[in-house]
C-alpha cells in the first residue's frame, strides 16, 4: 500500500487515530522526519509557531508525553504554560469544563490534555475553539504515542506495510494498544496481541487483531515486539496471581526474544516495570529502541502542532 501524503490535516483537533486517513498519517510521519533534523542543529529552534500559545493541561501523571510536548513547543517557538491539578483550582473542586473554559478565555491556540476519563478530549474539542490534542484519555487512546511508535518503526525498518507487530501485556487498561492497533492496521501492518485472559478485552478481536494467550505464539517471527506496562494503579484487583507468575508467562526475556524475527525491534511506551513485563537484559539490549521512541516523541509532537496550526511555510527554516 503506497499512499500519496496529504497536504494538510483536515480537522482542528487530534483526539484519536480513527479520524486520520492513511495519507494524513503519512504526512505527520514525513513532517516528523523533517522536524527531527532540528534536533541535530547547534540551535534547536525554529520560528514556525511564533505567536501561538499552548496550554498543557495534564490532570494525570506524565513524564515522557508532558515534557516532550513542552520540548516540541519550545523548539517551534510557541509560548506555552503547563497546568496540573496540584496548586490550581482543580484542588478546590473546579470541574474540567469550567477549568477548560477559563483557560480558553485567555485565548490559547492549543490545549494539550491528559485526563483519566475516556472521551474527555473529544468532548472538550467539540465545545472549545482551541485545537485540542489528546495526550492520553483513561484507557481509551494515546494518538501521539502511536504516531511516535510508527515513526520509530518506519525509521528503523523502512516501512509499516506488511510488518507483523506483537503487542503484549495489560491490554485491558492500555490506551497505547488501541491507538497502535488503529494506526498499524490503517498503514497495512498485522497486529497480534497477547496477555492473560483477564487482561485481554474482547474488543481486541473485534478490532481485527490476532489474539493469543501464549506470548510465544504472538512473538514467533514478529518484526516488532511492543511490551505494555502492567497498570496496577488502574486495576481494582490483581488480574493475575502474582508478579512472579506474570514474569514467568508474559515477560520479554532474551530467550523469548529469540523466537521473533532476527533483528526484531523491542519497544515499550514507558514507564517500564523492569523484572515484571520486561527483563532489563532486553530493555537495555541491542534490539531495544525504547529511548529512540522518546527522542522521536518530540519530533512527532512538533509535527502535530505544526500541521494543526495550518502547516504553512517551511517548517525547518530558521
Ligand atoms: N508513554 C507515556 O505516555 O509516558 P508518560 O506517562 O510518562 O507520559
PDB file of C-alpha atoms and ligand atoms in Angstrom:
ATOM      1  CA  UNK A   1       0.000   0.000   0.000  1.00  0.00           C
ATOM      2  CA  UNK A   2       1.752   3.112  -1.205  1.00  0.00           C
ATOM      3  CA  UNK A   3      -0.182   6.252  -0.277  1.00  0.00           C
ATOM      4  CA  UNK A   4       0.426   9.761  -1.555  1.00  0.00           C
ATOM      5  CA  UNK A   5       0.795  12.015   1.505  1.00  0.00           C
ATOM      6  CA  UNK A   6      -1.928  14.546   2.264  1.00  0.00           C
ATOM      7  CA  UNK A   7      -1.019  18.256   2.056  1.00  0.00           C
ATOM      8  CA  UNK A   8      -2.690  19.166   5.340  1.00  0.00           C
ATOM      9  CA  UNK A   9      -4.723  17.759   8.226  1.00  0.00           C
ATOM     10  CA  UNK A  10      -8.467  18.215   7.821  1.00  0.00           C
ATOM     11  CA  UNK A  11      -9.518  18.580  11.468  1.00  0.00           C
ATOM     12  CA  UNK A  12      -8.809  21.297  14.042  1.00  0.00           C
ATOM     13  CA  UNK A  13      -8.003  18.646  16.726  1.00  0.00           C
ATOM     14  CA  UNK A  14      -6.098  15.396  17.212  1.00  0.00           C
ATOM     15  CA  UNK A  15      -8.188  13.396  19.669  1.00  0.00           C
ATOM     16  CA  UNK A  16      -7.711   9.896  18.253  1.00  0.00           C
ATOM     17  CA  UNK A  17      -6.240   7.886  15.396  1.00  0.00           C
ATOM     18  CA  UNK A  18      -9.528   6.835  13.824  1.00  0.00           C
ATOM     19  CA  UNK A  19     -10.315  10.171  12.120  1.00  0.00           C
ATOM     20  CA  UNK A  20      -6.878  10.196  10.423  1.00  0.00           C
ATOM     21  CA  UNK A  21      -6.599   8.808   6.897  1.00  0.00           C
ATOM     22  CA  UNK A  22      -3.525   6.848   5.804  1.00  0.00           C
ATOM     23  CA  UNK A  23      -2.291   9.864   3.763  1.00  0.00           C
ATOM     24  CA  UNK A  24      -2.672  12.113   6.834  1.00  0.00           C
ATOM     25  CA  UNK A  25      -0.681   9.659   8.967  1.00  0.00           C
ATOM     26  CA  UNK A  26       1.999   9.587   6.289  1.00  0.00           C
ATOM     27  CA  UNK A  27       2.044  13.408   6.237  1.00  0.00           C
ATOM     28  CA  UNK A  28       2.564  13.523  10.016  1.00  0.00           C
ATOM     29  CA  UNK A  29       5.373  10.939   9.836  1.00  0.00           C
ATOM     30  CA  UNK A  30       7.084  12.695   6.908  1.00  0.00           C
ATOM     31  CA  UNK A  31       6.819  16.049   8.717  1.00  0.00           C
ATOM     32  CA  UNK A  32       8.195  14.464  11.912  1.00  0.00           C
ATOM     33  CA  UNK A  33      11.206  13.189   9.953  1.00  0.00           C
ATOM     34  CA  UNK A  34      11.867  16.811   8.917  1.00  0.00           C
ATOM     35  CA  UNK A  35      11.329  18.052  12.483  1.00  0.00           C
ATOM     36  CA  UNK A  36      13.852  15.500  13.779  1.00  0.00           C
ATOM     37  CA  UNK A  37      16.581  17.323  11.799  1.00  0.00           C
ATOM     38  CA  UNK A  38      16.125  20.400  14.015  1.00  0.00           C
ATOM     39  CA  UNK A  39      17.448  18.429  16.991  1.00  0.00           C
ATOM     40  CA  UNK A  40      20.713  17.832  15.073  1.00  0.00           C
ATOM     41  CA  UNK A  41      21.421  21.579  14.800  1.00  0.00           C
ATOM     42  CA  UNK A  42      23.530  23.640  17.234  1.00  0.00           C
ATOM     43  CA  UNK A  43      20.470  25.879  17.799  1.00  0.00           C
ATOM     44  CA  UNK A  44      17.445  23.602  18.141  1.00  0.00           C
ATOM     45  CA  UNK A  45      14.752  26.184  17.480  1.00  0.00           C
ATOM     46  CA  UNK A  46      12.685  27.445  14.519  1.00  0.00           C
ATOM     47  CA  UNK A  47      10.076  30.234  14.432  1.00  0.00           C
ATOM     48  CA  UNK A  48       7.272  28.092  12.937  1.00  0.00           C
ATOM     49  CA  UNK A  49       4.833  28.658  15.848  1.00  0.00           C
ATOM     50  CA  UNK A  50       5.963  32.117  16.950  1.00  0.00           C
ATOM     51  CA  UNK A  51       2.956  33.979  18.374  1.00  0.00           C
ATOM     52  CA  UNK A  52       0.994  30.771  19.089  1.00  0.00           C
ATOM     53  CA  UNK A  53       0.107  29.798  22.658  1.00  0.00           C
ATOM     54  CA  UNK A  54      -0.204  26.268  24.026  1.00  0.00           C
ATOM     55  CA  UNK A  55      -1.738  25.197  27.340  1.00  0.00           C
ATOM     56  CA  UNK A  56      -0.531  21.803  28.560  1.00  0.00           C
ATOM     57  CA  UNK A  57      -3.374  20.550  30.757  1.00  0.00           C
ATOM     58  CA  UNK A  58      -2.094  17.392  32.448  1.00  0.00           C
ATOM     59  CA  UNK A  59      -4.526  16.078  35.052  1.00  0.00           C
ATOM     60  CA  UNK A  60      -2.823  12.656  35.253  1.00  0.00           C
ATOM     61  CA  UNK A  61       0.885  11.958  35.866  1.00  0.00           C
ATOM     62  CA  UNK A  62       3.250  12.018  32.888  1.00  0.00           C
ATOM     63  CA  UNK A  63       6.978  12.264  32.251  1.00  0.00           C
ATOM     64  CA  UNK A  64       7.590  11.480  28.565  1.00  0.00           C
ATOM     65  CA  UNK A  65       4.437  12.964  26.999  1.00  0.00           C
ATOM     66  CA  UNK A  66       4.325  16.151  29.032  1.00  0.00           C
ATOM     67  CA  UNK A  67       7.999  17.030  28.716  1.00  0.00           C
ATOM     68  CA  UNK A  68       8.193  16.111  25.039  1.00  0.00           C
ATOM     69  CA  UNK A  69       5.197  18.338  24.266  1.00  0.00           C
ATOM     70  CA  UNK A  70       6.897  21.142  26.209  1.00  0.00           C
ATOM     71  CA  UNK A  71      10.161  20.499  24.338  1.00  0.00           C
ATOM     72  CA  UNK A  72       8.309  20.439  20.992  1.00  0.00           C
ATOM     73  CA  UNK A  73       6.576  23.752  21.782  1.00  0.00           C
ATOM     74  CA  UNK A  74       9.872  25.418  22.708  1.00  0.00           C
ATOM     75  CA  UNK A  75      11.616  24.117  19.576  1.00  0.00           C
ATOM     76  CA  UNK A  76       8.824  25.645  17.463  1.00  0.00           C
ATOM     77  CA  UNK A  77       8.985  28.976  19.381  1.00  0.00           C
ATOM     78  CA  UNK A  78       5.421  28.700  20.748  1.00  0.00           C
ATOM     79  CA  UNK A  79       4.582  30.271  24.107  1.00  0.00           C
ATOM     80  CA  UNK A  80       3.468  27.543  26.476  1.00  0.00           C
ATOM     81  CA  UNK A  81       2.246  27.116  30.001  1.00  0.00           C
ATOM     82  CA  UNK A  82       1.723  23.920  31.916  1.00  0.00           C
ATOM     83  CA  UNK A  83      -1.186  23.180  34.181  1.00  0.00           C
ATOM     84  CA  UNK A  84      -1.591  20.311  36.630  1.00  0.00           C
ATOM     85  CA  UNK A  85      -4.201  19.693  39.323  1.00  0.00           C
ATOM     86  CA  UNK A  86      -1.753  20.365  42.173  1.00  0.00           C
ATOM     87  CA  UNK A  87      -1.694  24.052  43.102  1.00  0.00           C
ATOM     88  CA  UNK A  88      -4.694  25.016  40.912  1.00  0.00           C
ATOM     89  CA  UNK A  89      -8.432  25.401  41.467  1.00  0.00           C
ATOM     90  CA  UNK A  90      -8.947  21.763  40.389  1.00  0.00           C
ATOM     91  CA  UNK A  91      -7.930  21.020  44.008  1.00  0.00           C
ATOM     92  CA  UNK A  92     -10.894  23.185  45.109  1.00  0.00           C
ATOM     93  CA  UNK A  93     -13.280  21.094  43.012  1.00  0.00           C
ATOM     94  CA  UNK A  94     -13.496  23.171  39.814  1.00  0.00           C
ATOM     95  CA  UNK A  95     -14.883  20.991  37.018  1.00  0.00           C
ATOM     96  CA  UNK A  96     -12.983  20.068  33.882  1.00  0.00           C
ATOM     97  CA  UNK A  97     -15.379  22.102  31.740  1.00  0.00           C
ATOM     98  CA  UNK A  98     -15.022  25.216  33.897  1.00  0.00           C
ATOM     99  CA  UNK A  99     -11.253  24.781  34.019  1.00  0.00           C
ATOM    100  CA  UNK A 100     -11.040  24.440  30.245  1.00  0.00           C
ATOM    101  CA  UNK A 101     -13.432  27.357  29.595  1.00  0.00           C
ATOM    102  CA  UNK A 102     -11.414  29.618  31.885  1.00  0.00           C
ATOM    103  CA  UNK A 103      -8.166  28.619  30.209  1.00  0.00           C
ATOM    104  CA  UNK A 104      -9.730  29.182  26.792  1.00  0.00           C
ATOM    105  CA  UNK A 105     -10.875  32.637  27.876  1.00  0.00           C
ATOM    106  CA  UNK A 106      -7.144  33.502  27.843  1.00  0.00           C
ATOM    107  CA  UNK A 107      -7.236  32.673  24.082  1.00  0.00           C
ATOM    108  CA  UNK A 108      -4.679  29.883  23.656  1.00  0.00           C
ATOM    109  CA  UNK A 109      -4.350  28.287  20.231  1.00  0.00           C
ATOM    110  CA  UNK A 110      -3.887  24.734  21.548  1.00  0.00           C
ATOM    111  CA  UNK A 111      -4.903  22.738  24.595  1.00  0.00           C
ATOM    112  CA  UNK A 112      -2.863  19.554  25.035  1.00  0.00           C
ATOM    113  CA  UNK A 113      -4.652  17.420  27.575  1.00  0.00           C
ATOM    114  CA  UNK A 114      -4.246  14.256  29.585  1.00  0.00           C
ATOM    115  CA  UNK A 115      -7.186  13.128  31.681  1.00  0.00           C
ATOM    116  CA  UNK A 116      -8.278   9.932  33.402  1.00  0.00           C
ATOM    117  CA  UNK A 117     -11.735   9.938  31.758  1.00  0.00           C
ATOM    118  CA  UNK A 118     -12.027   8.260  28.360  1.00  0.00           C
ATOM    119  CA  UNK A 119     -13.550  10.638  25.835  1.00  0.00           C
ATOM    120  CA  UNK A 120     -12.835  13.849  27.759  1.00  0.00           C
ATOM    121  CA  UNK A 121     -10.679  15.448  24.995  1.00  0.00           C
ATOM    122  CA  UNK A 122     -13.300  14.521  22.373  1.00  0.00           C
ATOM    123  CA  UNK A 123     -15.969  16.224  24.470  1.00  0.00           C
ATOM    124  CA  UNK A 124     -13.915  19.371  25.034  1.00  0.00           C
ATOM    125  CA  UNK A 125     -12.835  19.553  21.393  1.00  0.00           C
ATOM    126  CA  UNK A 126     -16.494  19.973  20.396  1.00  0.00           C
ATOM    127  CA  UNK A 127     -17.010  22.777  22.929  1.00  0.00           C
ATOM    128  CA  UNK A 128     -13.798  24.787  22.529  1.00  0.00           C
ATOM    129  CA  UNK A 129     -12.404  26.905  19.706  1.00  0.00           C
ATOM    130  CA  UNK A 130      -8.799  25.975  20.538  1.00  0.00           C
ATOM    131  CA  UNK A 131      -7.247  22.915  18.897  1.00  0.00           C
ATOM    132  CA  UNK A 132      -7.382  20.036  21.380  1.00  0.00           C
ATOM    133  CA  UNK A 133      -4.660  17.375  21.325  1.00  0.00           C
ATOM    134  CA  UNK A 134      -5.265  14.171  23.270  1.00  0.00           C
ATOM    135  CA  UNK A 135      -2.184  13.300  25.345  1.00  0.00           C
ATOM    136  CA  UNK A 136      -3.914  10.205  26.791  1.00  0.00           C
ATOM    137  CA  UNK A 137      -7.526   9.757  27.949  1.00  0.00           C
ATOM    138  CA  UNK A 138      -8.029   6.997  30.505  1.00  0.00           C
ATOM    139  CA  UNK A 139      -7.696   3.563  28.918  1.00  0.00           C
ATOM    140  CA  UNK A 140      -9.019   4.868  25.596  1.00  0.00           C
ATOM    141  CA  UNK A 141      -6.459   6.463  23.242  1.00  0.00           C
ATOM    142  CA  UNK A 142      -2.967   7.959  23.133  1.00  0.00           C
ATOM    143  CA  UNK A 143      -2.658   9.043  19.493  1.00  0.00           C
ATOM    144  CA  UNK A 144       0.711  10.811  19.624  1.00  0.00           C
ATOM    145  CA  UNK A 145       2.226   7.697  21.271  1.00  0.00           C
ATOM    146  CA  UNK A 146       1.061   5.555  18.329  1.00  0.00           C
ATOM    147  CA  UNK A 147       2.451   8.140  15.898  1.00  0.00           C
ATOM    148  CA  UNK A 148       5.864   8.192  17.589  1.00  0.00           C
ATOM    149  CA  UNK A 149       5.869   4.380  17.667  1.00  0.00           C
ATOM    150  CA  UNK A 150       5.113   4.330  13.936  1.00  0.00           C
ATOM    151  CA  UNK A 151       7.860   6.878  13.283  1.00  0.00           C
ATOM    152  CA  UNK A 152      10.334   4.705  15.209  1.00  0.00           C
ATOM    153  CA  UNK A 153       9.385   1.543  13.320  1.00  0.00           C
ATOM    154  CA  UNK A 154       9.437   3.297   9.940  1.00  0.00           C
ATOM    155  CA  UNK A 155      12.848   4.870  10.547  1.00  0.00           C
ATOM    156  CA  UNK A 156      14.318   1.519  11.629  1.00  0.00           C
ATOM    157  CA  UNK A 157      12.599  -0.899   9.230  1.00  0.00           C
ATOM    158  CA  UNK A 158      11.780   1.475   6.351  1.00  0.00           C
ATOM    159  CA  UNK A 159       8.035   0.762   6.252  1.00  0.00           C
ATOM    160  CA  UNK A 160       4.932  -0.217   8.192  1.00  0.00           C
ATOM    161  CA  UNK A 161       3.071  -2.111   5.497  1.00  0.00           C
ATOM    162  CA  UNK A 162       3.444  -5.873   5.670  1.00  0.00           C
ATOM    163  CA  UNK A 163       5.072  -5.933   9.102  1.00  0.00           C
ATOM    164  CA  UNK A 164       3.900  -8.131  11.971  1.00  0.00           C
ATOM    165  CA  UNK A 165       3.747  -6.298  15.281  1.00  0.00           C
ATOM    166  CA  UNK A 166       3.148  -8.218  18.528  1.00  0.00           C
ATOM    167  CA  UNK A 167       1.738  -6.165  21.436  1.00  0.00           C
ATOM    168  CA  UNK A 168       1.957  -7.964  24.776  1.00  0.00           C
ATOM    169  CA  UNK A 169       0.807  -7.175  28.296  1.00  0.00           C
ATOM    170  CA  UNK A 170      -2.013  -5.351  30.062  1.00  0.00           C
ATOM    171  CA  UNK A 171      -4.254  -4.688  27.058  1.00  0.00           C
ATOM    172  CA  UNK A 172      -7.335  -4.078  29.196  1.00  0.00           C
ATOM    173  CA  UNK A 173      -6.037  -0.845  30.726  1.00  0.00           C
ATOM    174  CA  UNK A 174      -3.892   0.358  27.821  1.00  0.00           C
ATOM    175  CA  UNK A 175      -4.669   3.423  25.711  1.00  0.00           C
ATOM    176  CA  UNK A 176      -1.442   2.767  23.782  1.00  0.00           C
ATOM    177  CA  UNK A 177      -2.691  -0.538  22.355  1.00  0.00           C
ATOM    178  CA  UNK A 178      -5.931   0.951  20.996  1.00  0.00           C
ATOM    179  CA  UNK A 179      -4.186   3.795  19.182  1.00  0.00           C
ATOM    180  CA  UNK A 180      -1.462   1.476  17.885  1.00  0.00           C
ATOM    181  CA  UNK A 181      -3.907  -1.132  16.556  1.00  0.00           C
ATOM    182  CA  UNK A 182      -5.852   1.540  14.665  1.00  0.00           C
ATOM    183  CA  UNK A 183      -2.734   3.145  13.201  1.00  0.00           C
ATOM    184  CA  UNK A 184      -0.786  -0.002  12.345  1.00  0.00           C
ATOM    185  CA  UNK A 185      -3.747  -1.668  10.646  1.00  0.00           C
ATOM    186  CA  UNK A 186      -4.562   1.512   8.711  1.00  0.00           C
ATOM    187  CA  UNK A 187      -0.985   1.508   7.405  1.00  0.00           C
ATOM    188  CA  UNK A 188      -1.115  -2.165   6.364  1.00  0.00           C
ATOM    189  CA  UNK A 189       0.574  -3.963   9.283  1.00  0.00           C
ATOM    190  CA  UNK A 190      -0.708  -7.121  11.008  1.00  0.00           C
ATOM    191  CA  UNK A 191      -1.205  -6.806  14.763  1.00  0.00           C
ATOM    192  CA  UNK A 192      -1.023  -9.745  17.144  1.00  0.00           C
ATOM    193  CA  UNK A 193      -1.856  -9.228  20.805  1.00  0.00           C
ATOM    194  CA  UNK A 194      -1.161 -11.412  23.843  1.00  0.00           C
ATOM    195  CA  UNK A 195      -1.826 -11.332  27.544  1.00  0.00           C
ATOM    196  CA  UNK A 196      -3.557 -13.300  30.275  1.00  0.00           C
ATOM    197  CA  UNK A 197      -7.303 -13.733  29.522  1.00  0.00           C
ATOM    198  CA  UNK A 198      -8.165 -11.365  32.393  1.00  0.00           C
ATOM    199  CA  UNK A 199      -6.214  -8.564  30.665  1.00  0.00           C
ATOM    200  CA  UNK A 200      -7.320  -9.089  27.030  1.00  0.00           C
ATOM    201  CA  UNK A 201     -10.627  -7.308  26.267  1.00  0.00           C
ATOM    202  CA  UNK A 202     -12.998  -8.873  23.710  1.00  0.00           C
ATOM    203  CA  UNK A 203     -12.624  -5.613  21.773  1.00  0.00           C
ATOM    204  CA  UNK A 204      -9.178  -6.773  20.530  1.00  0.00           C
ATOM    205  CA  UNK A 205     -10.681  -9.487  18.335  1.00  0.00           C
ATOM    206  CA  UNK A 206     -13.412  -7.110  17.149  1.00  0.00           C
ATOM    207  CA  UNK A 207     -10.663  -4.668  16.134  1.00  0.00           C
ATOM    208  CA  UNK A 208      -9.187  -7.333  13.852  1.00  0.00           C
ATOM    209  CA  UNK A 209      -6.177  -8.395  15.946  1.00  0.00           C
ATOM    210  CA  UNK A 210      -4.867 -11.946  16.165  1.00  0.00           C
ATOM    211  CA  UNK A 211      -5.422 -12.750  19.852  1.00  0.00           C
ATOM    212  CA  UNK A 212      -3.081 -15.117  21.727  1.00  0.00           C
ATOM    213  CA  UNK A 213      -2.839 -16.177  25.335  1.00  0.00           C
ATOM    214  CA  UNK A 214       0.625 -17.744  24.979  1.00  0.00           C
ATOM    215  CA  UNK A 215       3.156 -14.971  24.486  1.00  0.00           C
ATOM    216  CA  UNK A 216       5.400 -17.297  22.459  1.00  0.00           C
ATOM    217  CA  UNK A 217       2.689 -17.682  19.791  1.00  0.00           C
ATOM    218  CA  UNK A 218       2.349 -13.906  19.447  1.00  0.00           C
ATOM    219  CA  UNK A 219       6.035 -13.097  19.113  1.00  0.00           C
ATOM    220  CA  UNK A 220       7.109 -16.015  16.859  1.00  0.00           C
ATOM    221  CA  UNK A 221       8.504 -14.431  13.677  1.00  0.00           C
ATOM    222  CA  UNK A 222       7.363 -10.905  14.627  1.00  0.00           C
ATOM    223  CA  UNK A 223       9.151  -7.840  13.205  1.00  0.00           C
ATOM    224  CA  UNK A 224       8.369  -5.759  16.301  1.00  0.00           C
ATOM    225  CA  UNK A 225       7.532  -6.689  19.891  1.00  0.00           C
ATOM    226  CA  UNK A 226       5.869  -3.896  21.846  1.00  0.00           C
ATOM    227  CA  UNK A 227       5.614  -4.567  25.577  1.00  0.00           C
ATOM    228  CA  UNK A 228       2.970  -2.834  27.688  1.00  0.00           C
ATOM    229  CA  UNK A 229       3.175  -1.886  31.335  1.00  0.00           C
ATOM    230  CA  UNK A 230       1.115  -3.710  33.921  1.00  0.00           C
ATOM    231  CA  UNK A 231      -1.041  -0.819  35.169  1.00  0.00           C
ATOM    232  CA  UNK A 232      -1.611  -1.802  38.777  1.00  0.00           C
ATOM    233  CA  UNK A 233      -2.944   1.700  39.529  1.00  0.00           C
ATOM    234  CA  UNK A 234      -5.888   1.156  37.130  1.00  0.00           C
ATOM    235  CA  UNK A 235      -6.668  -2.386  38.334  1.00  0.00           C
ATOM    236  CA  UNK A 236      -9.261  -2.629  41.090  1.00  0.00           C
ATOM    237  CA  UNK A 237      -7.896  -6.091  41.853  1.00  0.00           C
ATOM    238  CA  UNK A 238      -4.893  -8.124  40.742  1.00  0.00           C
ATOM    239  CA  UNK A 239      -5.765  -9.702  37.383  1.00  0.00           C
ATOM    240  CA  UNK A 240      -3.085 -12.410  37.744  1.00  0.00           C
ATOM    241  CA  UNK A 241      -1.947 -14.498  40.733  1.00  0.00           C
ATOM    242  CA  UNK A 242       1.489 -12.987  41.422  1.00  0.00           C
ATOM    243  CA  UNK A 243       4.031 -10.706  39.760  1.00  0.00           C
ATOM    244  CA  UNK A 244       6.439 -13.665  39.698  1.00  0.00           C
ATOM    245  CA  UNK A 245       3.940 -15.767  37.771  1.00  0.00           C
ATOM    246  CA  UNK A 246       3.270 -12.890  35.372  1.00  0.00           C
ATOM    247  CA  UNK A 247       7.003 -12.622  34.676  1.00  0.00           C
ATOM    248  CA  UNK A 248       7.229 -16.389  34.092  1.00  0.00           C
ATOM    249  CA  UNK A 249       4.491 -16.352  31.423  1.00  0.00           C
ATOM    250  CA  UNK A 250       4.460 -12.857  29.911  1.00  0.00           C
ATOM    251  CA  UNK A 251       7.805 -11.086  30.420  1.00  0.00           C
ATOM    252  CA  UNK A 252      10.011 -10.418  27.413  1.00  0.00           C
ATOM    253  CA  UNK A 253      13.241 -12.260  28.208  1.00  0.00           C
ATOM    254  CA  UNK A 254      16.277 -12.859  25.960  1.00  0.00           C
ATOM    255  CA  UNK A 255      15.133 -16.474  25.484  1.00  0.00           C
ATOM    256  CA  UNK A 256      11.671 -15.455  24.283  1.00  0.00           C
ATOM    257  CA  UNK A 257      13.032 -12.665  22.065  1.00  0.00           C
ATOM    258  CA  UNK A 258      14.951 -15.317  20.107  1.00  0.00           C
ATOM    259  CA  UNK A 259      11.560 -16.585  18.813  1.00  0.00           C
ATOM    260  CA  UNK A 260      10.952 -13.291  16.973  1.00  0.00           C
ATOM    261  CA  UNK A 261      12.431 -12.387  13.599  1.00  0.00           C
ATOM    262  CA  UNK A 262      16.162 -11.733  13.594  1.00  0.00           C
ATOM    263  CA  UNK A 263      16.672  -8.015  14.282  1.00  0.00           C
ATOM    264  CA  UNK A 264      13.158  -7.645  15.700  1.00  0.00           C
ATOM    265  CA  UNK A 265      12.644  -4.257  17.387  1.00  0.00           C
ATOM    266  CA  UNK A 266      11.860  -4.163  21.117  1.00  0.00           C
ATOM    267  CA  UNK A 267       9.553  -1.297  22.101  1.00  0.00           C
ATOM    268  CA  UNK A 268       7.892  -0.075  25.293  1.00  0.00           C
ATOM    269  CA  UNK A 269       5.988   3.211  25.734  1.00  0.00           C
ATOM    270  CA  UNK A 270       7.256   3.608  29.292  1.00  0.00           C
ATOM    271  CA  UNK A 271       7.323   3.779  32.191  1.00  0.00           C
ATOM    272  CA  UNK A 272       8.694   0.219  32.392  1.00  0.00           C
ATOM    273  CA  UNK A 273       8.219  -2.235  35.213  1.00  0.00           C
ATOM    274  CA  UNK A 274      11.629  -3.887  34.938  1.00  0.00           C
ATOM    275  CA  UNK A 275      11.526  -7.515  36.021  1.00  0.00           C
ATOM    276  CA  UNK A 276       7.733  -7.651  35.549  1.00  0.00           C
ATOM    277  CA  UNK A 277       6.820  -7.266  31.846  1.00  0.00           C
ATOM    278  CA  UNK A 278      10.367  -6.809  30.550  1.00  0.00           C
ATOM    279  CA  UNK A 279      13.759  -8.148  31.546  1.00  0.00           C
ATOM    280  CA  UNK A 280      16.464  -5.490  31.853  1.00  0.00           C
ATOM    281  CA  UNK A 281      18.749  -7.501  29.545  1.00  0.00           C
ATOM    282  CA  UNK A 282      16.186  -6.913  26.780  1.00  0.00           C
ATOM    283  CA  UNK A 283      15.169  -3.371  27.759  1.00  0.00           C
ATOM    284  CA  UNK A 284      18.805  -2.271  27.628  1.00  0.00           C
ATOM    285  CA  UNK A 285      19.857  -4.717  24.887  1.00  0.00           C
ATOM    286  CA  UNK A 286      20.898  -4.101  21.265  1.00  0.00           C
ATOM    287  CA  UNK A 287      17.397  -4.603  19.831  1.00  0.00           C
ATOM    288  CA  UNK A 288      15.767  -2.086  22.161  1.00  0.00           C
ATOM    289  CA  UNK A 289      14.562   1.188  20.582  1.00  0.00           C
ATOM    290  CA  UNK A 290      12.855   2.376  23.753  1.00  0.00           C
ATOM    291  CA  UNK A 291      14.871   5.590  24.101  1.00  0.00           C
ATOM    292  CA  UNK A 292      14.561   6.269  20.351  1.00  0.00           C
ATOM    293  CA  UNK A 293      10.796   6.236  20.913  1.00  0.00           C
ATOM    294  CA  UNK A 294      11.274   9.049  23.429  1.00  0.00           C
ATOM    295  CA  UNK A 295      13.503  11.032  21.060  1.00  0.00           C
ATOM    296  CA  UNK A 296      11.010  10.616  18.212  1.00  0.00           C
ATOM    297  CA  UNK A 297       8.191  11.729  20.505  1.00  0.00           C
ATOM    298  CA  UNK A 298       9.498  15.298  20.387  1.00  0.00           C
ATOM    299  CA  UNK A 299       9.581  15.307  16.564  1.00  0.00           C
ATOM    300  CA  UNK A 300       6.107  13.787  16.244  1.00  0.00           C
ATOM    301  CA  UNK A 301       4.625  16.331  18.646  1.00  0.00           C
ATOM    302  CA  UNK A 302       6.337  19.155  16.749  1.00  0.00           C
ATOM    303  CA  UNK A 303       4.804  17.794  13.532  1.00  0.00           C
ATOM    304  CA  UNK A 304       1.301  17.545  15.024  1.00  0.00           C
ATOM    305  CA  UNK A 305       1.414  21.089  16.436  1.00  0.00           C
ATOM    306  CA  UNK A 306       2.826  22.499  13.203  1.00  0.00           C
ATOM    307  CA  UNK A 307       0.271  20.753  10.976  1.00  0.00           C
ATOM    308  CA  UNK A 308      -2.720  21.596  13.181  1.00  0.00           C
ATOM    309  CA  UNK A 309      -1.571  25.238  13.092  1.00  0.00           C
ATOM    310  CA  UNK A 310      -2.006  25.119   9.323  1.00  0.00           C
ATOM    311  CA  UNK A 311       1.383  23.822   8.289  1.00  0.00           C
ATOM    312  CA  UNK A 312       2.283  26.998   6.446  1.00  0.00           C
ATOM    313  CA  UNK A 313       5.797  27.743   5.298  1.00  0.00           C
ATOM    314  CA  UNK A 314       8.965  25.683   5.505  1.00  0.00           C
ATOM    315  CA  UNK A 315       8.819  24.026   8.960  1.00  0.00           C
ATOM    316  CA  UNK A 316      12.542  23.703   9.428  1.00  0.00           C
ATOM    317  CA  UNK A 317      13.576  27.170   8.124  1.00  0.00           C
ATOM    318  CA  UNK A 318      15.448  29.308  10.704  1.00  0.00           C
TER     319      UNK A 318
HETATM  320  N1  LIG B   1       4.382   6.876  27.210  1.00  0.00           N
HETATM  321  C1  LIG B   1       3.800   7.734  28.082  1.00  0.00           C
HETATM  322  O1  LIG B   1       2.666   8.186  27.886  1.00  0.00           O
HETATM  323  O2  LIG B   1       4.583   8.045  29.161  1.00  0.00           O
HETATM  324  P1  LIG B   1       4.196   9.130  30.254  1.00  0.00           P
HETATM  325  O3  LIG B   1       3.013   8.587  31.031  1.00  0.00           O
HETATM  326  O4  LIG B   1       5.420   9.296  31.118  1.00  0.00           O
HETATM  327  O5  LIG B   1       3.817  10.392  29.547  1.00  0.00           O
END
